Coordinates of C-alpha atoms in Angstrom, one line a residue:
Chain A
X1 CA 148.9 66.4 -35.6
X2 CA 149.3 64.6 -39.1
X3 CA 146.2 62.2 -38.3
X4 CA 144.7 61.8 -41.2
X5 CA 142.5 58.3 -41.3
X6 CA 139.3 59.2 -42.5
X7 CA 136.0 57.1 -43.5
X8 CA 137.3 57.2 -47.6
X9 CA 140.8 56.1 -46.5
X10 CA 139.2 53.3 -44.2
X11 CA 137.8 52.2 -46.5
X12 CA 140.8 51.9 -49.4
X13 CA 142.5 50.5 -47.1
X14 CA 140.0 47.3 -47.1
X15 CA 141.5 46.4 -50.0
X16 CA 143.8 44.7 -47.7
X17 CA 141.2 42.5 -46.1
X18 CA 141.2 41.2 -49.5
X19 CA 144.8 40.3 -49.7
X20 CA 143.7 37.6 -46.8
X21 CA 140.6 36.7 -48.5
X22 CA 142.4 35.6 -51.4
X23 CA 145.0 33.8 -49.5
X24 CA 142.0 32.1 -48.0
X25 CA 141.0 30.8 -50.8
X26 CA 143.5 30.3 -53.2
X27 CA 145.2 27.9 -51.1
X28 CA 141.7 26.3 -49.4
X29 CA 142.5 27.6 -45.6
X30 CA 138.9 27.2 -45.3
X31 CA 139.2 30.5 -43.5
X32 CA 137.1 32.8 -45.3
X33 CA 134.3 33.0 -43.5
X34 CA 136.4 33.2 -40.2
X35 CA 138.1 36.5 -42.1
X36 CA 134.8 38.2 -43.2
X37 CA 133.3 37.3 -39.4
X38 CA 136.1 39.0 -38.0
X39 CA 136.7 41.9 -39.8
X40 CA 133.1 42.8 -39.5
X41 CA 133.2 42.6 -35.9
X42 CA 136.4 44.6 -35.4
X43 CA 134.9 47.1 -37.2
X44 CA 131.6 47.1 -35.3
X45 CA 132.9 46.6 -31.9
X46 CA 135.5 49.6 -32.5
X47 CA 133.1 51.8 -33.6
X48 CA 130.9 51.3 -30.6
X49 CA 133.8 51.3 -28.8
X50 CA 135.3 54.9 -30.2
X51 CA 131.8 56.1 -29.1
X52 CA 131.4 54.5 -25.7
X53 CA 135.1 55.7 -24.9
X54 CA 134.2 59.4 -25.8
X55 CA 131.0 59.3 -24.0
X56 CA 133.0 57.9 -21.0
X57 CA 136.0 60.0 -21.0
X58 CA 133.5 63.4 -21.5
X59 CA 131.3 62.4 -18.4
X60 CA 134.7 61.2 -16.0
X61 CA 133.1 58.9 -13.6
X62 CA 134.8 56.6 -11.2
X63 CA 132.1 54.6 -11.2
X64 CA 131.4 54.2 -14.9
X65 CA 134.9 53.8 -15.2
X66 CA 135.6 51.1 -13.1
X67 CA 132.0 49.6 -15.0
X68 CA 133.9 49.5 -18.3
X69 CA 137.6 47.6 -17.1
X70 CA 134.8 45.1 -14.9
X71 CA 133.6 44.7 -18.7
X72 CA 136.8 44.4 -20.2
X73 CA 138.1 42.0 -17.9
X74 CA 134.7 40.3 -17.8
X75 CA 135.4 39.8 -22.1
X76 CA 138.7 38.6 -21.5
X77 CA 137.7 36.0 -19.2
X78 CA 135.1 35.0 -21.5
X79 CA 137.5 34.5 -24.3
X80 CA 140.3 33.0 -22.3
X81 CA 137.9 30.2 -21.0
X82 CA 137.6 29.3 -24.6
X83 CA 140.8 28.4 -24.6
X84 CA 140.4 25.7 -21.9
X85 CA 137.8 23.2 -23.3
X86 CA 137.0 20.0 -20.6
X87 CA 138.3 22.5 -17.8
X88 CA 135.6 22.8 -15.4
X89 CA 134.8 26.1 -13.8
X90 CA 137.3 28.0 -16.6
X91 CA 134.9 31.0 -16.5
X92 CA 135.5 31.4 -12.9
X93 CA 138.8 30.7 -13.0
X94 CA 139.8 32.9 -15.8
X95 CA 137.8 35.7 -14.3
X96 CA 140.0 35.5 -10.7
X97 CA 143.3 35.3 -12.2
X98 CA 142.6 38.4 -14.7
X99 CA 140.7 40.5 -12.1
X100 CA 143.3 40.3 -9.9
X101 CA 146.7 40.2 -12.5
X102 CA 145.0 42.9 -13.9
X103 CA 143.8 44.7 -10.5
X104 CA 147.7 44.6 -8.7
X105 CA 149.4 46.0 -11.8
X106 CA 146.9 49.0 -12.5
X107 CA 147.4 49.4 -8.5
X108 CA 150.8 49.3 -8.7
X109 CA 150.8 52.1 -12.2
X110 CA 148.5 54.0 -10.3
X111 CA 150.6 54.1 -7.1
X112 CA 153.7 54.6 -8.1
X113 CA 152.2 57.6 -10.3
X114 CA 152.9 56.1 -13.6
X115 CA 149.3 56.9 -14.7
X116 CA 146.5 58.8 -13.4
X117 CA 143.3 57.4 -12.6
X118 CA 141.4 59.2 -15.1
X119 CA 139.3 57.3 -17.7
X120 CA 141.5 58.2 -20.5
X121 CA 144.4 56.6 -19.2
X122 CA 143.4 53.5 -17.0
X123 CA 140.7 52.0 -19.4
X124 CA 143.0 51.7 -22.3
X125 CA 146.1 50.6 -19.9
X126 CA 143.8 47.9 -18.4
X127 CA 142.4 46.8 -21.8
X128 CA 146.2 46.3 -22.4
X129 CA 147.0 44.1 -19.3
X130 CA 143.5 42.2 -19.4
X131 CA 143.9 41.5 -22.8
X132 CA 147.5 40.0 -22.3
X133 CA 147.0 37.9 -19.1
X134 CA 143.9 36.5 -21.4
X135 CA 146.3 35.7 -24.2
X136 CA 148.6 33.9 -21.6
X137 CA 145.9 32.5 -19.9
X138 CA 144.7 30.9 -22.8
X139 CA 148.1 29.4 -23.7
X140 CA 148.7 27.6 -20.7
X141 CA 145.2 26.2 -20.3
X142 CA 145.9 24.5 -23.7
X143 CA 149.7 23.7 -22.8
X144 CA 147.5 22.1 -19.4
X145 CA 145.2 20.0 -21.8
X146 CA 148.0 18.8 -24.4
X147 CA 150.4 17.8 -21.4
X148 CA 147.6 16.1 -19.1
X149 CA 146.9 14.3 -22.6
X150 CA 150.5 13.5 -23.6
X151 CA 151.8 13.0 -20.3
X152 CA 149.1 10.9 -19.0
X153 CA 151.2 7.6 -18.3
X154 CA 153.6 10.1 -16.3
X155 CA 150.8 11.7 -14.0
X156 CA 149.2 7.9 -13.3
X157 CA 152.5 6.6 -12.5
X158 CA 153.2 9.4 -9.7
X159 CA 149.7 8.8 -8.5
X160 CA 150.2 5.1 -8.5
X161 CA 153.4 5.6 -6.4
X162 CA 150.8 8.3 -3.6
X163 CA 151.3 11.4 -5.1
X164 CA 149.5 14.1 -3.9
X165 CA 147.4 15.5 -7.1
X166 CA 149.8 19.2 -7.4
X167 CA 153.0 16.6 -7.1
X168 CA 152.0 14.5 -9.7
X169 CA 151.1 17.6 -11.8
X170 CA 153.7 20.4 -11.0
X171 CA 156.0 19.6 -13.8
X172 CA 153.0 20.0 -16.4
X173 CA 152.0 22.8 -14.0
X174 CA 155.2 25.1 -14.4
X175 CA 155.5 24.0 -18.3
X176 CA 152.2 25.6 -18.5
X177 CA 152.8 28.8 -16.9
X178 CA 156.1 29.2 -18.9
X179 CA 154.1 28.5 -21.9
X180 CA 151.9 31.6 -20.9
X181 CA 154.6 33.8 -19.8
X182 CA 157.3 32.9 -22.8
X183 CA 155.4 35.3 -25.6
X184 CA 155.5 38.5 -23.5
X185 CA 159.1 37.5 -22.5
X186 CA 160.2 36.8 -26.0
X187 CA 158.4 40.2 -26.9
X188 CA 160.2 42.1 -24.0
X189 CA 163.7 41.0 -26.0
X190 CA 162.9 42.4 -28.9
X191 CA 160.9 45.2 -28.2
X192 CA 162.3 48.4 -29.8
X193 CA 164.9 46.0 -32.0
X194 CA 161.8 43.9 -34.4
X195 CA 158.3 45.8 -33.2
X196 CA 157.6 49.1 -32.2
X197 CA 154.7 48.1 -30.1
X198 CA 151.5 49.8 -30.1
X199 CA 151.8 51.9 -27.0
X200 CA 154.7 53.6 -28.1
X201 CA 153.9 54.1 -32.3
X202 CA 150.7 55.3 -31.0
X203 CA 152.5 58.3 -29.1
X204 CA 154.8 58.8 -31.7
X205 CA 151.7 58.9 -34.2
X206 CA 150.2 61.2 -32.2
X207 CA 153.4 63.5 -32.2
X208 CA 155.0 62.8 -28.9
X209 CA 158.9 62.8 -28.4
X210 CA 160.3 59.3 -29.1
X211 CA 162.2 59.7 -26.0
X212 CA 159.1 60.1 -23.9
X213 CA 157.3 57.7 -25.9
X214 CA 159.7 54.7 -25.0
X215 CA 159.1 55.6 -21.2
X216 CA 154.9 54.4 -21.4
X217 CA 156.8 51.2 -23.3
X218 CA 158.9 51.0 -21.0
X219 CA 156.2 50.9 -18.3
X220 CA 154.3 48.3 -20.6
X221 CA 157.4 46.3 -20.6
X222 CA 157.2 45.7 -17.1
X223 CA 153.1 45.9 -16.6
X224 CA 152.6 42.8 -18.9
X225 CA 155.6 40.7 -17.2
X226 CA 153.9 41.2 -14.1
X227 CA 150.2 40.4 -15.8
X228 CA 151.3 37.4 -17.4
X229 CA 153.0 36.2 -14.7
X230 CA 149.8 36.5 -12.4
X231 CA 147.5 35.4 -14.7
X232 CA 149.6 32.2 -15.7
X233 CA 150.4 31.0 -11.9
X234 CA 146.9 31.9 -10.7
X235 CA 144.9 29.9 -13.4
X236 CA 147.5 27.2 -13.6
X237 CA 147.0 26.3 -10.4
X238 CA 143.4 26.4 -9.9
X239 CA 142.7 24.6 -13.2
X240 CA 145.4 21.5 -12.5
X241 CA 142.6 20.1 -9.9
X242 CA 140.1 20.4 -12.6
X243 CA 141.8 17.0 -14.4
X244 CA 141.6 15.0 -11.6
X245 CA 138.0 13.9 -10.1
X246 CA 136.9 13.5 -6.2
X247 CA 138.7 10.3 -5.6
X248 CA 141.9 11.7 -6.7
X249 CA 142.3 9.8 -9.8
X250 CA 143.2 11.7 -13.4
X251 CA 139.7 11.9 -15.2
Chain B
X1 CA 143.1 -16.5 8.0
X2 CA 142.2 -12.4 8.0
X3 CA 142.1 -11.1 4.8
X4 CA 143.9 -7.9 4.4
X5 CA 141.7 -6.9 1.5
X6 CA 138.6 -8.4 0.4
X7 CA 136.4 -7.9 -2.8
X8 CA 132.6 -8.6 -2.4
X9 CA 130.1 -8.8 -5.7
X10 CA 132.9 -5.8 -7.2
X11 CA 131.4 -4.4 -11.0
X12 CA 132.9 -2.3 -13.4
X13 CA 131.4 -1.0 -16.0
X14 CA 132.1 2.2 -18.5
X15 CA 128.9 3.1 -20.2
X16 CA 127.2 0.0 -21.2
X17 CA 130.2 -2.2 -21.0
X18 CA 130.2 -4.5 -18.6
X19 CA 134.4 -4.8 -17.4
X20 CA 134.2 -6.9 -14.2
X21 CA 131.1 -9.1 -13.0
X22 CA 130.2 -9.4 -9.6
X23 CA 133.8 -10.0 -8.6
X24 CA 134.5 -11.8 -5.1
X25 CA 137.7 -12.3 -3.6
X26 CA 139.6 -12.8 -0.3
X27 CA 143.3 -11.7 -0.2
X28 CA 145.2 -12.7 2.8
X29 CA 147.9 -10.8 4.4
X30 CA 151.0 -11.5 3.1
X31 CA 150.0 -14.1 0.3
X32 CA 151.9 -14.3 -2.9
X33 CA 149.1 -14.4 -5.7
X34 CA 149.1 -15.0 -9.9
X35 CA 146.4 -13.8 -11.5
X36 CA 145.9 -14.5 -15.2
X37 CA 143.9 -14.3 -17.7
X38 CA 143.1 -13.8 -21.7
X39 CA 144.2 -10.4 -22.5
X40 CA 141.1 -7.7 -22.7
X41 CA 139.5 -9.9 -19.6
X42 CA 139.8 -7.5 -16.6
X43 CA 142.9 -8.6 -15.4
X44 CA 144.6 -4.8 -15.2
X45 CA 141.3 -3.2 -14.5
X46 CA 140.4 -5.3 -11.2
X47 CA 144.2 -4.6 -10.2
X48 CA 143.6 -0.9 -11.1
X49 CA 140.6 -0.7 -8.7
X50 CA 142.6 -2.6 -5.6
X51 CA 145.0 -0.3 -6.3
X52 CA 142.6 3.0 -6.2
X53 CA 143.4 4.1 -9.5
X54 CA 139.9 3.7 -10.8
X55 CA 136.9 3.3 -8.9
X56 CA 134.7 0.6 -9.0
X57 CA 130.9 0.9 -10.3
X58 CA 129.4 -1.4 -7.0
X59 CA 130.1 -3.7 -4.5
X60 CA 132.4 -3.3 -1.9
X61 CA 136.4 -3.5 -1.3
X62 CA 137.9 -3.6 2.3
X63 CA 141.8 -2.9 3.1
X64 CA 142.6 -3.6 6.5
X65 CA 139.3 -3.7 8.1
X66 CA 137.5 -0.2 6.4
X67 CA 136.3 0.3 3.3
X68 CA 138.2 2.0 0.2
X69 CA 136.2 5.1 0.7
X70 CA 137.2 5.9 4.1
X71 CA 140.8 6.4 2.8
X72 CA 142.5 9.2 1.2
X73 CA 143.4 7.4 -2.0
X74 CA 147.1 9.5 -2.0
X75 CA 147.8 7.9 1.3
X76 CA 146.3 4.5 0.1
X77 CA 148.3 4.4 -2.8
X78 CA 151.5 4.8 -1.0
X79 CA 150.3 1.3 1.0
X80 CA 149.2 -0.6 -2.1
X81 CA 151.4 0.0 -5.1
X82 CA 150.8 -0.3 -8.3
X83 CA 153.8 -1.2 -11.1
X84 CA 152.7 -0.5 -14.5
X85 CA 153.6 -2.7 -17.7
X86 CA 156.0 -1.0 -19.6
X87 CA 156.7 1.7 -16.8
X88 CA 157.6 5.6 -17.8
X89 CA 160.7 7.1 -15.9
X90 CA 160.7 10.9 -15.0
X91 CA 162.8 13.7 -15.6
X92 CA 166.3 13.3 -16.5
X93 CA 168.4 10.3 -14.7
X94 CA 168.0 7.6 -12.0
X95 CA 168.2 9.5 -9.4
X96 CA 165.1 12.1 -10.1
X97 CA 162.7 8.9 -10.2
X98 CA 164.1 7.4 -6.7
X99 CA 164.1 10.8 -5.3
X100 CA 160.8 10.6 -6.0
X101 CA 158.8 8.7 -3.6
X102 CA 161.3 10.7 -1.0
X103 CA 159.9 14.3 -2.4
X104 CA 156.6 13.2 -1.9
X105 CA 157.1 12.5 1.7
X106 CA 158.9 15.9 1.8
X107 CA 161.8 14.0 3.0
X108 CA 165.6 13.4 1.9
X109 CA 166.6 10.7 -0.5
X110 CA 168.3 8.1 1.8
X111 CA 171.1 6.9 -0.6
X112 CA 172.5 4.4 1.1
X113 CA 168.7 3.0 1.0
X114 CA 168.5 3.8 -2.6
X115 CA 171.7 2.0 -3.8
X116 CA 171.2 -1.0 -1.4
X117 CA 168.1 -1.0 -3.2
X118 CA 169.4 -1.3 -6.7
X119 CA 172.5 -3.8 -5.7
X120 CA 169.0 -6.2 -5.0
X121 CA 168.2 -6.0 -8.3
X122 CA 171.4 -6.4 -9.9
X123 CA 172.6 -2.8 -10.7
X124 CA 175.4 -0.9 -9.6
X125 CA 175.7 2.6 -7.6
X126 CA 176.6 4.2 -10.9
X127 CA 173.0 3.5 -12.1
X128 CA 171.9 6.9 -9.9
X129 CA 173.1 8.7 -12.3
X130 CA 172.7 7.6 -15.4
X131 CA 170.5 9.4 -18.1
X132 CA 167.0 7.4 -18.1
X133 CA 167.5 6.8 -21.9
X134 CA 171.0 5.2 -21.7
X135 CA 168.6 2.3 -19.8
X136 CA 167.8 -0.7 -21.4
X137 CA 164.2 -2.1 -21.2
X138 CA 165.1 -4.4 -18.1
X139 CA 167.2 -1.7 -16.7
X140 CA 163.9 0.6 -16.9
X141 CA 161.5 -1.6 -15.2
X142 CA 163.9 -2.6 -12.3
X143 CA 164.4 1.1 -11.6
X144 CA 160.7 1.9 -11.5
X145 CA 159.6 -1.4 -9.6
X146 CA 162.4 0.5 -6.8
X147 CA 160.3 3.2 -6.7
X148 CA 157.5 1.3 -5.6
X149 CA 159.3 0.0 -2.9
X150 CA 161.4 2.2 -1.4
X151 CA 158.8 2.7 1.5
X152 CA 157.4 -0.9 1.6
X153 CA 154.0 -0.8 0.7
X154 CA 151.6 -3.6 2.1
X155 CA 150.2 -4.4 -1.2
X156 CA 152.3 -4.5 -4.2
X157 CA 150.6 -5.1 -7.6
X158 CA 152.6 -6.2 -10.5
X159 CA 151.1 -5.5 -13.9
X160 CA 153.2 -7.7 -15.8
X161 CA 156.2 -6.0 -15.0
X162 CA 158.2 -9.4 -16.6
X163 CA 156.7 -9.4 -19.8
X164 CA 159.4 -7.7 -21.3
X165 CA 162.5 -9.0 -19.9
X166 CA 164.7 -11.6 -21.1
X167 CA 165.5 -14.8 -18.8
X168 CA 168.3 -13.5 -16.6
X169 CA 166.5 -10.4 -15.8
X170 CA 163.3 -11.9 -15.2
X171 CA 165.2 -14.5 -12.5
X172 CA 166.3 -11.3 -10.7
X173 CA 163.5 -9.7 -10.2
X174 CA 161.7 -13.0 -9.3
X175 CA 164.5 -13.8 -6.6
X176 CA 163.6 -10.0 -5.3
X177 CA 159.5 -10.4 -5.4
X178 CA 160.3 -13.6 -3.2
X179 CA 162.6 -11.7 -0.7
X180 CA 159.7 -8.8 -0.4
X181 CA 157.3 -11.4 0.0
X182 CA 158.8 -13.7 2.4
X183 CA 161.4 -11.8 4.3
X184 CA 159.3 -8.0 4.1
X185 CA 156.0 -10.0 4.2
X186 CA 154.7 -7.4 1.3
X187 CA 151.2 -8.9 -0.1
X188 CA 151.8 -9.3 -3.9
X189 CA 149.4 -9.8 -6.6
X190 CA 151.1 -10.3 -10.0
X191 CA 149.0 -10.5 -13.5
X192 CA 151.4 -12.8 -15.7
X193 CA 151.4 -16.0 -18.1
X194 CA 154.9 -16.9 -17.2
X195 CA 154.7 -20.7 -16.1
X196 CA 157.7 -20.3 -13.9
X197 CA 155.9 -17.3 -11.9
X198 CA 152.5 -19.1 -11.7
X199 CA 154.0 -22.2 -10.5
X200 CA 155.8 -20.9 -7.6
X201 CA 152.5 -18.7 -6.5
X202 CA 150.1 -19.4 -3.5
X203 CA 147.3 -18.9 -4.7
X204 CA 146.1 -18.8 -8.5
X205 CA 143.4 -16.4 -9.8
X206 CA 142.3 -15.8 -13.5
X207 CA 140.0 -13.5 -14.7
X208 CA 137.9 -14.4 -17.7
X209 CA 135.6 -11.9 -19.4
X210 CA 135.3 -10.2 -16.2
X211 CA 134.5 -13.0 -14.1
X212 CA 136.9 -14.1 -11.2
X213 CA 138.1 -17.6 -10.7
X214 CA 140.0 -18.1 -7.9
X215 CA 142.3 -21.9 -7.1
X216 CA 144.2 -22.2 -4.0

């Protein structure tokens, strides 16, 4: 293996963090602080992550395994309800639709022998698939609060004419869901063509034949269509109620 | 007379903002009613709460004998209809916003109801399917006063859905209100300042900084 990313060249490679920085200021983003915040967390979080992960993977236990995806998919709930400001319940929500996007494609992987449940394979996989139903969570409950803003008049008038609450809202309902789906779709076009995604440049990295590495992509391919498909319907249609109170009327 | 809905010491407030004072008011089945008003007075917001669409702060409304509450407001709604000023039209042509009280009911657009519907109110069969934005402003508001009606409500409240139309429009609608009203016996409340529509009401309420004044 040619892996060759030590502490020195980590930190050389900083100097890029400074090419933002810069940005930052020199045109007043105002996003400074946001850059230094996040960069210091990354590196943090991935260090205590590279730990936990070796601890994990060393001891191999189902049940310390299946404690570290409830966290990850506990995180990405957290940050996808962040996303949905004035939608009530989000945590919940966002919790339901990843545990279970992310719980029938692992179960489907793991099935169909794809990967093996072994820590080293299914915590990384399901970090993948929470971490993309949260990304498409979070874009359709904001594509749900622009449209119930934008589209009020609409929504009112289909109540006004006796509506039920998911007819008035379906069309802002499957707008939202597309909105969540559209950037793993877009990505699954160009895949191979404008990115060579992480799952397969991290094989090839690592010194694995191109020809298997595209099969895990392939696999991804298909794994995040199916967990941002989920993830989209299943908090789209438990947060549309959310914008309407008891009496039925758009809050 | 029975009244089919009646209003008894109605408020609305948001905040500390006091909307609608103590609002009484008797509504008899198959009246023809104006209701105006100086503009920011209540006017919309006391037709709004008949019509479920907001919920009053206190006091009580009957329709038909129970109160609002014991309704479902979706099934409510589709016996008192509200018509918005200015209305929006959905999706692409005619045709998606009449098939739309139909999809609601999980039934079938009946087109021969649909284009008897729009003859009424002076526009052709080809209407259906027109593109919404080919519509002129008249053409708009007839279309969505149709959907109100294609299932005759009990109620119909008009939110000055003649404001913006020019003479000859205006006459056809009004020759249509009167048909619902007299020969559909459909209760209507209108909120307008044309002297025509006033003049040919039954009853005459205004609303003035959120106080109700009703003349028979």
């Amino acid at each position: 293996m040619n892996l060759a990313a030590n502490n020195t060249s980590l930190f050389l490679a900083a100097m890029l963090v400074l090419v933002a920085l810069g940005i930052s200021l020199w045109q007043k983003l105002g996003l400074d602080r946001d850059i230094v915040i996040g960069v210091v967390r990354a590196v943090v979080q991935l260090f205590i992550v590279g730990y936990l992960l070796k601890y994990i993977f060393r001891v191999n236990n189902l049940w310390l395994t299946l404690a570290m995806i409830g966290f990850i998919i506990f995180n990405a709930a957290w940050n996808a309800k962040k996303r949905g400001p004035g939608i009530d319940h989000a945590l919940a929500i966002s919790l339901l639709a990843i545990f279970v996007s992310t719980g029938v494609t692992l179960g489907v992987l793991v099935l169909s022998g794809a990967i093996k449940f072994v820590p080293s394979q299914m915590i990384p996989i399901s970090g993948m698939i929470a971490s993309n139903s949260m990304v498409a969570i979070g874009l359709a409950y904001r594509s749900l609060n622009s449209q119930f803003h934008d589209q009020r008049q609409g929504v009112l008038e289909r109540l006004a004419l006796g509506a039920g609450l998911l007819d008035a809202s379906i069309a802002i309902v499957r707008e939202a869901i597309r909105t969540g789906m559209s950037p793993t779709i877009d990505s699954a076009k160009t895949v191979g063509l404008v990115s060579l995604p992480g799952m397969m440049s991290g094989l090839i990295f690592a010194g694995v034949d191109p020809v298997r590495a595209i099969r895990y992509q392939i696999m991804v391919t298909f794994m995040l269509l199916s967990a941002t498909s989920l993830g989209s319907i299943i908090a789209c249609y438990l947060a549309y109620r959310n914008f309407y109170n008891e009496q039925k009327q758009l809050k | 007379m029975n009244s089919l809905i009646s209003l008894e010491k109605v408020n609305y407030q948001i905040a500390d903002q006091h909307i609608l004072h103590d609002v009484d008011w008797q509504i008899p089945a198959g009246a023809h009613i104006t209701l105006t008003g100086p503009s920011g007075g209540g006017k919309s917001t006391l037709l709004r709460i008949i019509a479920a669409m907001i919920s009053k702060t206190s006091g009580t409304l009957i329709f038909d004998g129970q109160p609002i509450e014991s309704y479902d407001p979706i099934m409510y709604r589709r016996q008192v209809s509200y018509c918005f000023q200015q209305p929006t039209l959905f999706g692409e042509t005619v045709a998606d916003n009449l098939a739309f009280p139909y999809q609601i009911r999980k039934q079938v657009m009946d087109t021969q109801r649909v284009v008897t519907a729009l003859n009424n109110v002076g526009l052709s069969e080809r209407t259906l399917h027109q593109p919404i934005i080919e519509l002129s402003g008249g053409e708009r508001q007839r279309v969505a006063l149709i959907r109100n009606i294609l299932f005759l409500p009990k109620v119909l409240l008009l939110d000055e859905v003649t404001a913006g139309l020019d003479e000859n429009n205006k006459q056809i609608v009004h020759a249509w209100l009167r048909q619902l009203n007299e020969h559909d016996h459909v209760t209507t409340i209108m909120i307008t300042h044309d002297a025509t529509e006033i003049a040919a009401a039954d009853q005459l309420a205004k609303v003035v900084a959120g106080r109700l004044e009703v003349h028979a």
